[in-house]
Structure formats: C-alpha cells, structure tokens
Coordinates of C-alpha atoms in Angstrom, one line a residue:
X1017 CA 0.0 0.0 0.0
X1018 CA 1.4 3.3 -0.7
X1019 CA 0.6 6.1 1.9
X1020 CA 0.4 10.0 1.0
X1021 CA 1.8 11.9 3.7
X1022 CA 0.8 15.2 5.0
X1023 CA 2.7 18.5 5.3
X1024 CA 3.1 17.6 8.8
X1025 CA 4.3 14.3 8.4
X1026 CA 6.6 15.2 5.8
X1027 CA 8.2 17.7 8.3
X1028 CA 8.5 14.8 11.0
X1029 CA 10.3 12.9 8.6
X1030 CA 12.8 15.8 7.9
X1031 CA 13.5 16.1 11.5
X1032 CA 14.3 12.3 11.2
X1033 CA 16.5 12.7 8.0
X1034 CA 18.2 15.7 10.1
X1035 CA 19.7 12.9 12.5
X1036 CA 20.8 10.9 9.8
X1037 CA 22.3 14.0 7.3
X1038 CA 24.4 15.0 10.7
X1039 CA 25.7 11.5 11.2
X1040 CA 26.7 12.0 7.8
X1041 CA 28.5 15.2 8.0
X1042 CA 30.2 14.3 11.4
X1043 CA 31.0 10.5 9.6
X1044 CA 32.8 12.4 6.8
X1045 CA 35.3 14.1 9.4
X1046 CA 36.7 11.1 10.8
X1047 CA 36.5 8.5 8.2
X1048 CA 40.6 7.6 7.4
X1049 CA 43.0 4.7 6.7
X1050 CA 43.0 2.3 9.4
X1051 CA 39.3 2.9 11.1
X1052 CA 37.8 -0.3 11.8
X1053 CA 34.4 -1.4 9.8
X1054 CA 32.8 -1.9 13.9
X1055 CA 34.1 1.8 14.9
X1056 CA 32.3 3.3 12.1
X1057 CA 28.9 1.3 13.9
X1058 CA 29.9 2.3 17.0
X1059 CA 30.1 6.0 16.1
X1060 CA 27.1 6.4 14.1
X1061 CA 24.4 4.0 16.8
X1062 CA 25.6 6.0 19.6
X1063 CA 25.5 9.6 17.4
X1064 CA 21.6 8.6 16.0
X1065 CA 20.6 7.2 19.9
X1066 CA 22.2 10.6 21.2
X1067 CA 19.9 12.9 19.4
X1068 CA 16.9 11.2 20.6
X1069 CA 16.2 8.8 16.8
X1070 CA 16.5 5.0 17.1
X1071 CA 18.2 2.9 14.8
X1072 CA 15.6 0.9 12.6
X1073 CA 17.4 -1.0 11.1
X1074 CA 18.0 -3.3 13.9
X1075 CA 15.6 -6.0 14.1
X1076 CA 14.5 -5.7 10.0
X1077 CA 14.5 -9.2 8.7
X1078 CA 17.2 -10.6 11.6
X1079 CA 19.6 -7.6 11.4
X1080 CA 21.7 -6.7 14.1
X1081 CA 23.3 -3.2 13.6
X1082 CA 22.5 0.1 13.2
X1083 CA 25.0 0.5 9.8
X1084 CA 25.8 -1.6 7.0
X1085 CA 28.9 -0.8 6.0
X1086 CA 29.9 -1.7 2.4
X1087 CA 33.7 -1.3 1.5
X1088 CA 35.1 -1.3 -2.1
X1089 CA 33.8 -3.9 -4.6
X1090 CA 30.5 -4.9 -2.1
X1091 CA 27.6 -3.2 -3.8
X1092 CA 25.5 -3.0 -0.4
X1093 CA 23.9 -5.1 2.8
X1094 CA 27.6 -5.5 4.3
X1095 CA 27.9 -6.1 8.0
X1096 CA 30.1 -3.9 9.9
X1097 CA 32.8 -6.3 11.0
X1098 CA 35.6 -5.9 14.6
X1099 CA 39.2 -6.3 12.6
X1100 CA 38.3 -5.3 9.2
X1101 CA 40.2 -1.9 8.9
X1102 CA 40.1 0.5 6.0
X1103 CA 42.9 1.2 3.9
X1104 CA 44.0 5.1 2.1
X1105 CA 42.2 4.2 -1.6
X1106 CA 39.1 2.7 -0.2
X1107 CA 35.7 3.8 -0.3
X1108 CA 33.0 2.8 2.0
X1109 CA 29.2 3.0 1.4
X1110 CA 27.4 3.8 4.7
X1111 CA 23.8 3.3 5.2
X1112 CA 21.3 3.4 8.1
X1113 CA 17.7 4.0 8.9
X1114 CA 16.3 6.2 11.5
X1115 CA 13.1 6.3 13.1
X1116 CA 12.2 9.5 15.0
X1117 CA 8.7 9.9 17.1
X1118 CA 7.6 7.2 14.7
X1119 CA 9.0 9.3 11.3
X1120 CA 11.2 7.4 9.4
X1121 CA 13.9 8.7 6.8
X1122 CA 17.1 6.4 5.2
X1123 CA 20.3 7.7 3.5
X1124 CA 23.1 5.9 2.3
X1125 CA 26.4 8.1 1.6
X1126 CA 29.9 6.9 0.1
X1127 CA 33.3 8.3 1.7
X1128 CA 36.6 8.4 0.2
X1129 CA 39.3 6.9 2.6
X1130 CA 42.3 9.6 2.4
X1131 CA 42.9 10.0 -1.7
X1132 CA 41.4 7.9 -4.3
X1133 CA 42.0 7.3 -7.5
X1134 CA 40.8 9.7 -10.6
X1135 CA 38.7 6.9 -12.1
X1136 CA 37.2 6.0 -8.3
X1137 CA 36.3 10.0 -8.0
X1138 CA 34.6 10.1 -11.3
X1139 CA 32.5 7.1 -10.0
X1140 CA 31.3 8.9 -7.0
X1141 CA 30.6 12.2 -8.9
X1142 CA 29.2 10.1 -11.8
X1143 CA 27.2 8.4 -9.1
X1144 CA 25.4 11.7 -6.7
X1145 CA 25.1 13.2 -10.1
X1146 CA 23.0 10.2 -10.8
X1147 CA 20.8 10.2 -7.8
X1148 CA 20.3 14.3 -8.9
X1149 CA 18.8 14.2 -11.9
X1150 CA 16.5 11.0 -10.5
X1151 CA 15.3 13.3 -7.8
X1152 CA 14.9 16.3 -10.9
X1153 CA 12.3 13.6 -12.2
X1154 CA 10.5 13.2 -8.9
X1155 CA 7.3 15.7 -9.6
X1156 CA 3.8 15.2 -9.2
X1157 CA 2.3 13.6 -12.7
X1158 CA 5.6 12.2 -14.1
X1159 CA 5.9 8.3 -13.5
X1160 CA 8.5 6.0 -11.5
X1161 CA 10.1 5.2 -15.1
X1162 CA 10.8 9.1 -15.6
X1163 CA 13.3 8.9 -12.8
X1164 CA 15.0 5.3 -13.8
X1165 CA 15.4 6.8 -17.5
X1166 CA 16.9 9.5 -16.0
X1167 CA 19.1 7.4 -14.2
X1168 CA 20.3 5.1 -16.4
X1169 CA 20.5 7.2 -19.8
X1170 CA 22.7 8.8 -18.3
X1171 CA 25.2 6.0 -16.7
X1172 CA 25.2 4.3 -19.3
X1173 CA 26.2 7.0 -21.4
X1174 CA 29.3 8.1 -19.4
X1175 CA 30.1 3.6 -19.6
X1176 CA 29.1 2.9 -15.6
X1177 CA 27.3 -0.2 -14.3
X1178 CA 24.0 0.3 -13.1
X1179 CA 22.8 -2.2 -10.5
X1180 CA 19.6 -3.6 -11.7
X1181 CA 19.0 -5.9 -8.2
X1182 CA 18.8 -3.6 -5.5
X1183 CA 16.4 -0.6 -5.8
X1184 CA 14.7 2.8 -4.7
X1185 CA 11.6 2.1 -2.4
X1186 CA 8.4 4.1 -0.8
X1187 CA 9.4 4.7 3.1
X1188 CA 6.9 5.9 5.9
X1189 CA 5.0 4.9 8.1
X1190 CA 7.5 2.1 7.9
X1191 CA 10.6 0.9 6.6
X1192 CA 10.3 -0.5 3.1
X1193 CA 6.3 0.1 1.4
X1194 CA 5.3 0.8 -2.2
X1195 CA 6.4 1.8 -4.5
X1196 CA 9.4 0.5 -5.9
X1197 CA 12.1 3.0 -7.6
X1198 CA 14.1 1.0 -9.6
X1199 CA 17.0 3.3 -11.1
X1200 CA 15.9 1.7 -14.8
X1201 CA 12.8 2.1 -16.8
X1202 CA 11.6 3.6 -19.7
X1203 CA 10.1 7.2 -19.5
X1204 CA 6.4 7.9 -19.2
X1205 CA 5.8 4.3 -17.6
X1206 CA 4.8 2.8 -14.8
X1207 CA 3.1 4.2 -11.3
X1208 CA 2.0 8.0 -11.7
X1209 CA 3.9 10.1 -8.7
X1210 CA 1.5 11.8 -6.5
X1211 CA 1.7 14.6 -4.0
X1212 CA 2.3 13.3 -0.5
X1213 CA 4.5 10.1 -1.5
X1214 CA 7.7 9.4 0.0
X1215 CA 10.2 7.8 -1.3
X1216 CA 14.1 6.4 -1.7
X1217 CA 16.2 7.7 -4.3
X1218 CA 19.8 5.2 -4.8
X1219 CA 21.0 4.0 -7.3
X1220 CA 24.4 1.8 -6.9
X1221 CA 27.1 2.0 -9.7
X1222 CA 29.6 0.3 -10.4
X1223 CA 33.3 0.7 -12.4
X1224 CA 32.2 -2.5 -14.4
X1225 CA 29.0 -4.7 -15.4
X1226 CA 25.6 -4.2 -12.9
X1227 CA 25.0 -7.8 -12.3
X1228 CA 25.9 -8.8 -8.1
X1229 CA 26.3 -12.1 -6.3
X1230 CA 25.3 -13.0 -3.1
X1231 CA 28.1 -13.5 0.2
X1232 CA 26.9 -14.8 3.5
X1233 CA 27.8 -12.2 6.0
X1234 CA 26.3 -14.1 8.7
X1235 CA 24.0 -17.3 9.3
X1236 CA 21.3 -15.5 8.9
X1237 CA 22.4 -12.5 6.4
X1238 CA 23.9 -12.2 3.4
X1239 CA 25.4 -8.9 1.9
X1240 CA 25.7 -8.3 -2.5
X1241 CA 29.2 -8.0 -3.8
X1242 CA 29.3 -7.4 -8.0
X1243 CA 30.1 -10.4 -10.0
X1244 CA 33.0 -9.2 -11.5
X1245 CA 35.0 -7.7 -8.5
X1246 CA 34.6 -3.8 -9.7
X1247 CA 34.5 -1.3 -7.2
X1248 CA 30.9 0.5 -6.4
X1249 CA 29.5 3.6 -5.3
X1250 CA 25.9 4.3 -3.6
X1251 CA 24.1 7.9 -3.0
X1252 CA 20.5 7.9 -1.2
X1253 CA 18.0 10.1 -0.5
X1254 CA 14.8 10.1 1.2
X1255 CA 12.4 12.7 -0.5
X1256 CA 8.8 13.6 -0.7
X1257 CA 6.6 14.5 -3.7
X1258 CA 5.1 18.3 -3.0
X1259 CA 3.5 20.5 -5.1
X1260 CA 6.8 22.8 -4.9
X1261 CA 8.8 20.0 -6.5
X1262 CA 10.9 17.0 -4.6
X1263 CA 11.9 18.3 -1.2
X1264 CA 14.9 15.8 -0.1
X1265 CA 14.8 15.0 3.9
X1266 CA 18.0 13.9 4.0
X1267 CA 19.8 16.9 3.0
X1268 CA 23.7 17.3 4.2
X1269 CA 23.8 20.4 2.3
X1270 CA 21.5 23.2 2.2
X1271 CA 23.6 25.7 -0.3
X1272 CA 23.6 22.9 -3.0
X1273 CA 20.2 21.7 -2.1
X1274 CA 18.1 24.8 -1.7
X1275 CA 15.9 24.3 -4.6
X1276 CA 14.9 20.9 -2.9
X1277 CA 14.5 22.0 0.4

C-alpha cells in the first residue's frame, strides 16, 4: 500500500533525516585509513541514539546493527565487521535507517578513505550526479520510469554499471512500502507520482557490469558484492513529492540543495 503523507508528516520525517544527514557530516570528518568497519557502527548508533532517533534497522529481517557498511567492490547489505580496517584508496558505502517519534527517513552516503584514484572520483561524482537528476524527475504527474530513465541514460552513457537488483523504495510509516524505484525504466511508464509520496532515491554504480552475487555475511544475512569484483558507489536520499517540486529530507547540504529543500 502506498501512503500520502501530509505536510506535517513530511516535516516529521525531515527532522528524522536531520539525524541521519548530521551522522553523515560528522562520519565524513573522521572517516581515514586504518578505522575499523565496527568503529564506524559504533560511532554512528551512539551519534543517532544521542539525538533522541533509534536505529531501525535493527531487528528488520534478523539484522543486528544500526549501519551496513559496504567497502570497495560490495555493492551493499555488508555487516560492519571488529578487525576489518580500511585502507588510504578505499571507499566505503554507509547506510542506516532512522526512526524518530515514529517518522522514518534512510540515507546511504559513500566516503573516500584519504585519496582515491581519478577513475574511483569520477564514479562517486558520476554516481550523486546520478541520484540528482532521479530526484529532478520526482514531480507530481511524471511516473516512477521518468526517474529510472533519467538514471540510467545517463550511466550508461558516461560507460558505468548500473545495479539492476537492488532498488529505490516508498518509506513511511514504515521501513520499506510501495512503491518500488528502480533506477531503470523507460520514461512515461509505470506508477503515476503523487503529491504526498515518499520515497528512496539510490542508485548503486559500479566501475564495471551491474550484475551482483550474493556473500553470506552471517548465518542469517547475506550482503551483494558485484560479480566481477569492480568497485561501487551508492548515494540515497529520502524525498517527498510536494506541489513545490521534490523536497529531499536527508539533505547534508542546504547551499547545494536549496531548490529541494
């Protein structure tokens, strides 16, 4: 079922992705070669639990941490792991849900670790411009396949790999709903966006081909690496459809987001 939020709700779940946007931002500062996968957990549980959100994703279909924590090549779902230890070159995909007074919002953002390479920066730009002009397409009477065209005409144009598996989704009044947001499609099809709908922008790309394999992380988890071992990137967004345009509610920046916010 997909729920149409009001102007009120929308505004709880903005206070929600405030949490998660300033996890983000204080995330970026520390991030460097040799942090361990479980301190980047640690920091980000005990920064969402000390400005009063709690971390949904514990609990959601057996999971056990606030985080996943996706390094290099895994595309996303990775555990964050006590010994595994970035390196200068990495990046790392972090992603969490918060839940705030019963509001929920979800953002996934990828850090360099010290310098990367050229071609690994032009995946990360090539990627947030990606999620951009998805959110561009986000408007009340365009459809679900607007924003996936957007998406992929334009990675596939600049020769990226666009994961086809793992997908944009509706969020509020809980975690995952209706409808889905692949970051594929064909223009003019599919579900019509209305006002009131929230949704997940973030679309995973990859330095190679889009297809992924399944690891088990744990017994009862597994995380997606892709097939052929090149490296991906992930930016997320939780947004709303308004009559003003898409309003993101995950916004780390308010100079290069003010027309969405």
């Amino acid at each position: 079922m997909i729920s149409l939020k009001s102007a009120r709700e929308i505004e709880a779940m903005k206070a929600s992705g405030a949490i998660i946007a300033g996890m983000h931002q204080e995330l970026a500062k520390i991030i460097e070669p040799g942090m361990e996968s479980w301190a980047i957990e640690e920091f980000c549980h005990k920064y969402i639990e000390e400005h009063g959100g709690v971390a949904a994703q514990i609990g959601f279909e057996t999971y056990k941490y606030a985080t996943c924590v996706s390094i290099n090549d895994y595309v996303c779902h990775a555990i964050p792991r006590k010994g595994v230890f970035l390196k200068a070159g990495d990046i790392v995909k972090v992603d969490t849900v918060v839940e705030l007074d019963g509001a929920f919002s979800d953002s996934c953002w990828t850090f360099a670790v010290g310098e990367v390479s050229p071609e690994v920066a032009g995946l990360m730009e090539a990627t947030k411009k990606a999620l951009y002009l998805g959110i561009d397409q986000a408007v009340i009477g365009n459809r679900i396949g607007d924003i996936g065209a957007a998406i992929d005409g334009y990675l596939t144009e600049q020769g990226y790999g666009n994961v086809r598996e793992y997908i944009g989704h509706g969020i509020g009044p809980t975690m995952h709903e209706e409808p889905s947001v692949p970051h594929f499609g064909n223009a003019g099809r599919g579900l019509r966006l209305k006002e009131g709908m929230t949704i997940t922008i973030e679309p995973m790309v990859t330095l190679g081909g889009w297809q992924t394999r399944i690891v088990a992380e744990e017994a009862d988890w597994d995380a997606a690496k892709t097939a052929d071992g090149s490296w991906c990137a992930q930016y997320e967004h939780t947004l709303a459809i308004t009559k003003e345009g898409p309003k993101i509610l995950t916004s780390q920046d308010a100079e290069m987001d003010a027309k969405y916010l």
